């Protein structure tokens, strides 16, 4: 909220207090200055002498400076005038070395327009130039910025714009194009209760939850890293589909002693912020799962270590203490990940519209498009273009900000006793 505009508030279908018509006289009282305890109570105690009704309030504190706005009705006390109220408020403000401004007018805030959206901007850092570009693009789509507030100051700067007046999909498309060239990540989601109700988060494992590719860790112990990389390259060029490439790569592990599983588990490196993401989601009541084109020998361990609710992956066959070079059971491929997301949601009792999927590769696309919110995490260009939103900073917990969870809430959740 700027100092030159009245505070914005969300309309309510069941307003408390008298409804203000567009022609009803109102006064906007604005207080500026150094913040300290008691300012809000002091202002309203001063106004109480004039029996005014409070129509709206908004307060912002930035670097120790307060901007307090109150939209009120004119004085209702017998014999009191607007001039009396003005003089009293200015006198009170001066006694506290604050500045006061009182603006006469009519009515309340204009109703917010259609197409309400939350626009989350992640910058590392967030520059004035990128902020200007985002704001200008919102305006160019016909949108109005109703409110801005900060979600986090570390590990990235995250701010949220409440926008109305333009369709969410149109805004998402426009800002995706803009953000690609200015070095920030932008997520656009529809406003409403469903955003807070997304109660299941499912993520890919390799290069998402963890920094590694598990097949490459196994290959390093088998001495066939180059051959595995060659097969991976063929799959990326479209010469092999996922299932073909999986079988070809796993075949290279034939004869490897099964004891290598413990070594690979020890070598797995979690992505920065992974523990914070999962811990916070769990403490806030979310269910969390993983799906992987990797192997249950690793995902089962991650499920136990991180307290995950769901985990599914391919399973390496072991016979007589040796890897056979085959997998057993159903293959978890691109379609399989989407199928498992639906299965997890059904088990959790969560509608698909209230699920979040996170992944980085082309085999995650079906899952990302099936979820209510699909997040491309440090993903390939084709995935970034197809997902609902993209995160391109190396901290997995920044996904929390896309859900409207602030850094303060993360820290508060850390203070809860499990």
Short mmCIF file of C-alpha atoms in Angstrom, two decimals, residues 59-287:
data_model
loop_
_atom_site.label_atom_id
_atom_site.label_comp_id
_atom_site.label_asym_id
_atom_site.label_seq_id
_atom_site.Cartn_x
_atom_site.Cartn_y
_atom_site.Cartn_z
CA UNK A 59 -1.24 -1.03 8.78
CA UNK A 60 2.23 -1.58 7.35
CA UNK A 61 5.56 -1.43 9.19
CA UNK A 62 8.69 -1.24 7.04
CA UNK A 63 12.15 -0.82 8.58
CA UNK A 64 10.65 0.51 11.77
CA UNK A 65 8.38 3.08 10.08
CA UNK A 66 4.62 2.73 10.38
CA UNK A 67 1.90 3.66 7.91
CA UNK A 68 -1.50 3.28 9.61
CA UNK A 69 -4.68 4.01 7.67
CA UNK A 70 -8.22 4.07 9.04
CA UNK A 71 -11.32 4.69 6.94
CA UNK A 72 -14.04 6.01 9.27
CA UNK A 73 -17.48 7.64 9.26
CA UNK A 74 -17.79 11.34 10.19
CA UNK A 75 -18.16 12.33 13.88
CA UNK A 76 -21.42 11.21 15.44
CA UNK A 77 -21.03 12.95 18.81
CA UNK A 78 -23.47 15.79 19.40
CA UNK A 79 -21.89 19.14 18.59
CA UNK A 80 -18.64 17.62 17.31
CA UNK A 81 -17.47 18.63 13.84
CA UNK A 82 -15.05 17.18 11.36
CA UNK A 83 -12.78 20.10 12.19
CA UNK A 84 -12.76 19.14 15.85
CA UNK A 85 -11.78 15.58 14.95
CA UNK A 86 -9.03 16.79 12.66
CA UNK A 87 -7.57 19.07 15.33
CA UNK A 88 -7.66 16.32 17.95
CA UNK A 89 -5.98 13.74 15.72
CA UNK A 90 -3.25 16.17 14.64
CA UNK A 91 -2.61 17.15 18.26
CA UNK A 92 -2.35 13.49 19.31
CA UNK A 93 0.00 12.72 16.42
CA UNK A 94 2.27 15.67 17.16
CA UNK A 95 2.52 14.59 20.81
CA UNK A 96 4.08 11.34 19.56
CA UNK A 97 6.17 13.02 16.84
CA UNK A 98 4.05 11.40 14.15
CA UNK A 99 2.57 12.88 11.01
CA UNK A 100 -1.17 12.81 10.32
CA UNK A 101 -3.20 13.38 7.17
CA UNK A 102 -7.01 13.34 7.00
CA UNK A 103 -8.76 13.21 3.64
CA UNK A 104 -12.50 13.75 3.19
CA UNK A 105 -14.35 11.68 0.62
CA UNK A 106 -17.22 9.31 0.03
CA UNK A 107 -17.73 5.58 0.09
CA UNK A 108 -15.44 2.63 0.67
CA UNK A 109 -12.83 0.95 -1.54
CA UNK A 110 -14.09 0.09 -4.97
CA UNK A 111 -14.87 -3.63 -5.34
CA UNK A 112 -12.02 -5.75 -6.67
CA UNK A 113 -12.40 -6.79 -10.26
CA UNK A 114 -12.91 -10.29 -11.67
CA UNK A 115 -10.09 -12.73 -12.19
CA UNK A 116 -8.48 -12.51 -8.79
CA UNK A 117 -4.99 -14.02 -8.65
CA UNK A 118 -1.99 -14.35 -6.39
CA UNK A 119 1.26 -13.49 -8.15
CA UNK A 120 4.32 -14.72 -6.25
CA UNK A 121 7.68 -13.31 -7.35
CA UNK A 122 10.97 -14.91 -6.26
CA UNK A 123 14.20 -12.99 -6.74
CA UNK A 124 17.76 -13.79 -5.78
CA UNK A 125 18.05 -10.82 -5.49
CA UNK A 126 14.80 -9.05 -6.35
CA UNK A 127 15.79 -5.87 -8.18
CA UNK A 128 13.87 -2.65 -8.77
CA UNK A 129 14.14 -3.24 -12.51
CA UNK A 130 12.54 -6.70 -12.35
CA UNK A 131 9.84 -5.47 -9.98
CA UNK A 132 9.01 -2.62 -12.34
CA UNK A 133 8.81 -5.03 -15.28
CA UNK A 134 6.44 -7.39 -13.43
CA UNK A 135 4.19 -4.52 -12.30
CA UNK A 136 4.09 -3.04 -15.80
CA UNK A 137 3.18 -6.38 -17.36
CA UNK A 138 0.36 -6.86 -14.85
CA UNK A 139 -0.99 -3.45 -15.83
CA UNK A 140 -0.66 -4.21 -19.54
CA UNK A 141 -3.01 -7.20 -19.17
CA UNK A 142 -5.66 -4.98 -17.62
CA UNK A 143 -4.89 -6.15 -14.10
CA UNK A 144 -4.86 -4.00 -10.98
CA UNK A 145 -2.45 -4.55 -8.09
CA UNK A 146 -4.62 -4.48 -4.97
CA UNK A 147 -2.02 -5.33 -2.38
CA UNK A 148 1.66 -6.30 -2.10
CA UNK A 149 3.42 -7.90 0.84
CA UNK A 150 6.63 -9.78 1.51
CA UNK A 151 6.56 -13.51 2.13
CA UNK A 152 10.27 -14.03 2.79
CA UNK A 153 13.61 -12.29 2.79
CA UNK A 154 15.75 -15.47 2.69
CA UNK A 155 16.95 -17.72 1.15
CA UNK A 156 15.32 -15.63 -1.59
CA UNK A 157 13.26 -12.48 -1.55
CA UNK A 158 9.64 -13.48 -2.10
CA UNK A 159 6.79 -11.02 -2.51
CA UNK A 160 3.16 -11.57 -3.35
CA UNK A 161 0.91 -9.35 -5.45
CA UNK A 162 -2.86 -9.64 -5.05
CA UNK A 163 -4.16 -8.86 -8.53
CA UNK A 164 -7.66 -8.46 -9.93
CA UNK A 165 -9.17 -7.45 -13.23
CA UNK A 166 -7.64 -10.03 -15.55
CA UNK A 167 -8.02 -13.77 -16.07
CA UNK A 168 -5.52 -15.95 -14.19
CA UNK A 169 -4.46 -17.91 -17.29
CA UNK A 170 -3.89 -14.75 -19.33
CA UNK A 171 -1.86 -13.23 -16.51
CA UNK A 172 0.17 -16.43 -16.08
CA UNK A 173 1.06 -16.51 -19.78
CA UNK A 174 2.06 -12.84 -19.86
CA UNK A 175 4.22 -13.04 -16.74
CA UNK A 176 5.90 -16.29 -17.77
CA UNK A 177 7.11 -14.54 -20.92
CA UNK A 178 8.27 -11.50 -18.92
CA UNK A 179 10.02 -13.40 -16.13
CA UNK A 180 12.10 -15.48 -18.54
CA UNK A 181 14.09 -12.41 -19.54
CA UNK A 182 14.51 -10.61 -16.21
CA UNK A 183 15.92 -13.27 -13.90
CA UNK A 184 13.02 -13.84 -11.51
CA UNK A 185 10.58 -16.70 -10.95
CA UNK A 186 6.88 -15.89 -11.08
CA UNK A 187 3.97 -18.09 -10.04
CA UNK A 188 0.37 -17.15 -10.77
CA UNK A 189 -2.47 -19.03 -9.07
CA UNK A 190 -6.15 -18.28 -8.69
CA UNK A 191 -7.17 -16.64 -5.44
CA UNK A 192 -9.53 -18.48 -3.15
CA UNK A 193 -9.71 -21.01 -0.35
CA UNK A 194 -8.46 -23.84 -2.58
CA UNK A 195 -4.95 -22.40 -2.49
CA UNK A 196 -4.69 -22.98 1.25
CA UNK A 197 -6.47 -26.32 0.89
CA UNK A 198 -3.79 -28.01 -1.26
CA UNK A 199 -3.10 -30.80 1.18
CA UNK A 200 -0.97 -33.26 -0.82
CA UNK A 201 2.47 -32.53 -2.29
CA UNK A 202 4.14 -35.14 -4.51
CA UNK A 203 7.61 -34.69 -5.92
CA UNK A 204 10.12 -36.36 -8.18
CA UNK A 205 13.30 -37.64 -6.52
CA UNK A 206 16.34 -37.46 -8.80
CA UNK A 207 17.49 -33.84 -9.31
CA UNK A 208 14.45 -32.62 -7.37
CA UNK A 209 14.30 -33.98 -3.83
CA UNK A 210 17.95 -35.03 -4.14
CA UNK A 211 20.83 -33.54 -6.10
CA UNK A 212 21.87 -36.85 -7.64
CA UNK A 213 20.77 -39.28 -10.33
CA UNK A 214 20.57 -42.60 -8.47
CA UNK A 215 21.30 -44.75 -11.53
CA UNK A 216 24.58 -42.87 -11.94
CA UNK A 217 25.53 -43.56 -8.32
CA UNK A 218 25.00 -47.28 -8.90
CA UNK A 219 26.87 -47.06 -12.22
CA UNK A 220 29.88 -45.50 -10.51
CA UNK A 221 30.20 -48.59 -8.30
CA UNK A 222 29.79 -50.86 -11.32
CA UNK A 223 32.41 -48.95 -13.32
CA UNK A 224 30.01 -48.24 -16.17
CA UNK A 225 29.27 -44.54 -15.78
CA UNK A 226 30.16 -43.74 -19.40
CA UNK A 227 27.92 -46.46 -20.80
CA UNK A 228 25.00 -45.34 -18.60
CA UNK A 229 25.54 -41.75 -19.69
CA UNK A 230 25.50 -42.86 -23.33
CA UNK A 231 22.13 -44.58 -22.88
CA UNK A 232 20.77 -41.56 -21.03
CA UNK A 233 21.88 -39.38 -23.94
CA UNK A 234 20.05 -41.60 -26.43
CA UNK A 235 16.88 -41.29 -24.35
CA UNK A 236 17.21 -37.50 -24.22
CA UNK A 237 17.58 -37.44 -28.02
CA UNK A 238 14.38 -39.43 -28.35
CA UNK A 239 16.09 -42.57 -29.65
CA UNK A 240 14.80 -44.58 -26.68
CA UNK A 241 11.69 -44.13 -24.53
CA UNK A 242 12.00 -44.15 -20.74
CA UNK A 243 11.22 -47.85 -20.29
CA UNK A 244 13.73 -48.89 -22.96
CA UNK A 245 16.44 -46.68 -21.47
CA UNK A 246 15.68 -47.90 -17.95
CA UNK A 247 16.08 -51.55 -18.94
CA UNK A 248 19.25 -50.78 -20.92
CA UNK A 249 20.87 -48.92 -18.04
CA UNK A 250 19.84 -51.38 -15.32
CA UNK A 251 21.23 -54.26 -17.44
CA UNK A 252 24.67 -52.69 -17.04
CA UNK A 253 24.42 -53.22 -13.26
CA UNK A 254 24.13 -57.01 -13.52
CA UNK A 255 26.40 -58.82 -11.07
CA UNK A 256 26.86 -55.86 -8.73
CA UNK A 257 26.87 -56.92 -5.08
CA UNK A 258 23.65 -55.89 -3.30
CA UNK A 259 25.70 -54.40 -0.45
CA UNK A 260 26.27 -51.42 -2.73
CA UNK A 261 22.73 -50.27 -1.89
CA UNK A 262 23.87 -49.09 1.55
CA UNK A 263 26.78 -47.20 -0.04
CA UNK A 264 24.48 -45.48 -2.54
CA UNK A 265 22.04 -44.50 0.21
CA UNK A 266 24.92 -42.88 2.10
CA UNK A 267 26.00 -40.98 -1.01
CA UNK A 268 22.60 -39.43 -1.72
CA UNK A 269 22.60 -35.65 -1.18
CA UNK A 270 19.34 -33.90 -0.37
CA UNK A 271 18.60 -30.72 -2.29
CA UNK A 272 19.08 -27.58 -0.13
CA UNK A 273 15.79 -26.80 1.57
CA UNK A 274 14.36 -30.31 1.14
CA UNK A 275 14.21 -31.07 4.85
CA UNK A 276 12.66 -27.65 5.58
CA UNK A 277 10.05 -28.12 2.86
CA UNK A 278 8.94 -31.54 4.08
CA UNK A 279 9.14 -30.70 7.79
CA UNK A 280 7.07 -27.54 7.33
CA UNK A 281 4.44 -29.20 5.14
CA UNK A 282 4.04 -32.06 7.61
CA UNK A 283 3.73 -29.75 10.60
CA UNK A 284 1.10 -27.70 8.77
CA UNK A 285 -0.97 -30.80 8.09
CA UNK A 286 0.01 -31.61 4.50
CA UNK A 287 0.66 -35.13 3.26
#
